[in-house]
mmCIF file of C-alpha atoms in Angstrom:
data_model
loop_
_atom_site.group_PDB
_atom_site.id
_atom_site.type_symbol
_atom_site.label_atom_id
_atom_site.label_comp_id
_atom_site.label_asym_id
_atom_site.label_seq_id
_atom_site.Cartn_x
_atom_site.Cartn_y
_atom_site.Cartn_z
ATOM 1 C CA ASN X 217 -0.078 -6.795 -21.548
ATOM 2 C CA PRO X 218 1.833 -6.969 -18.228
ATOM 3 C CA GLN X 219 2.129 -3.154 -18.250
ATOM 4 C CA CYS X 220 -1.626 -2.934 -17.571
ATOM 5 C CA ARG X 221 -1.127 -4.533 -14.142
ATOM 6 C CA PRO X 222 0.598 -2.885 -11.217
ATOM 7 C CA THR X 223 4.140 -4.141 -10.658
ATOM 8 C CA PHE X 224 5.068 -5.983 -7.430
ATOM 9 C CA GLN X 225 7.086 -2.951 -6.468
ATOM 10 C CA GLU X 226 3.999 -0.753 -6.778
ATOM 11 C CA LEU X 227 2.038 -3.173 -4.639
ATOM 12 C CA LEU X 228 4.771 -3.010 -2.018
ATOM 13 C CA GLU X 229 4.543 0.761 -2.015
ATOM 14 C CA ARG X 230 0.828 0.633 -1.490
ATOM 15 C CA LEU X 231 1.275 -1.684 1.406
ATOM 16 C CA LYS X 232 3.779 0.684 2.962
ATOM 17 C CA GLU X 233 1.392 3.583 2.567
ATOM 18 C CA LEU X 234 -1.479 1.637 4.152
ATOM 19 C CA GLN X 235 0.716 0.593 7.125
ATOM 20 C CA ARG X 236 1.791 4.253 7.455
ATOM 21 C CA GLN X 237 -1.892 5.340 7.587
ATOM 22 C CA TYR X 238 -2.731 2.662 9.991
ATOM 23 C CA ALA X 239 0.123 3.522 12.289
ATOM 24 C CA ALA X 240 -0.909 7.216 12.171
ATOM 25 C CA HIS X 241 -4.425 6.480 13.120
ATOM 26 C CA PRO X 242 -4.503 3.358 15.421
ATOM 27 C CA SER X 243 -7.679 4.557 17.246
ATOM 28 C CA GLN X 244 -9.716 4.065 14.054
ATOM 29 C CA ALA X 245 -9.063 0.225 14.113
#
């Protein structure tokens, strides 16, 4: 069932969120 897996769009949104968090806290890298 393809609905059980996250869509490509959802994966892109997660990537954007991760990049946003990384940009907000560069000192933690």
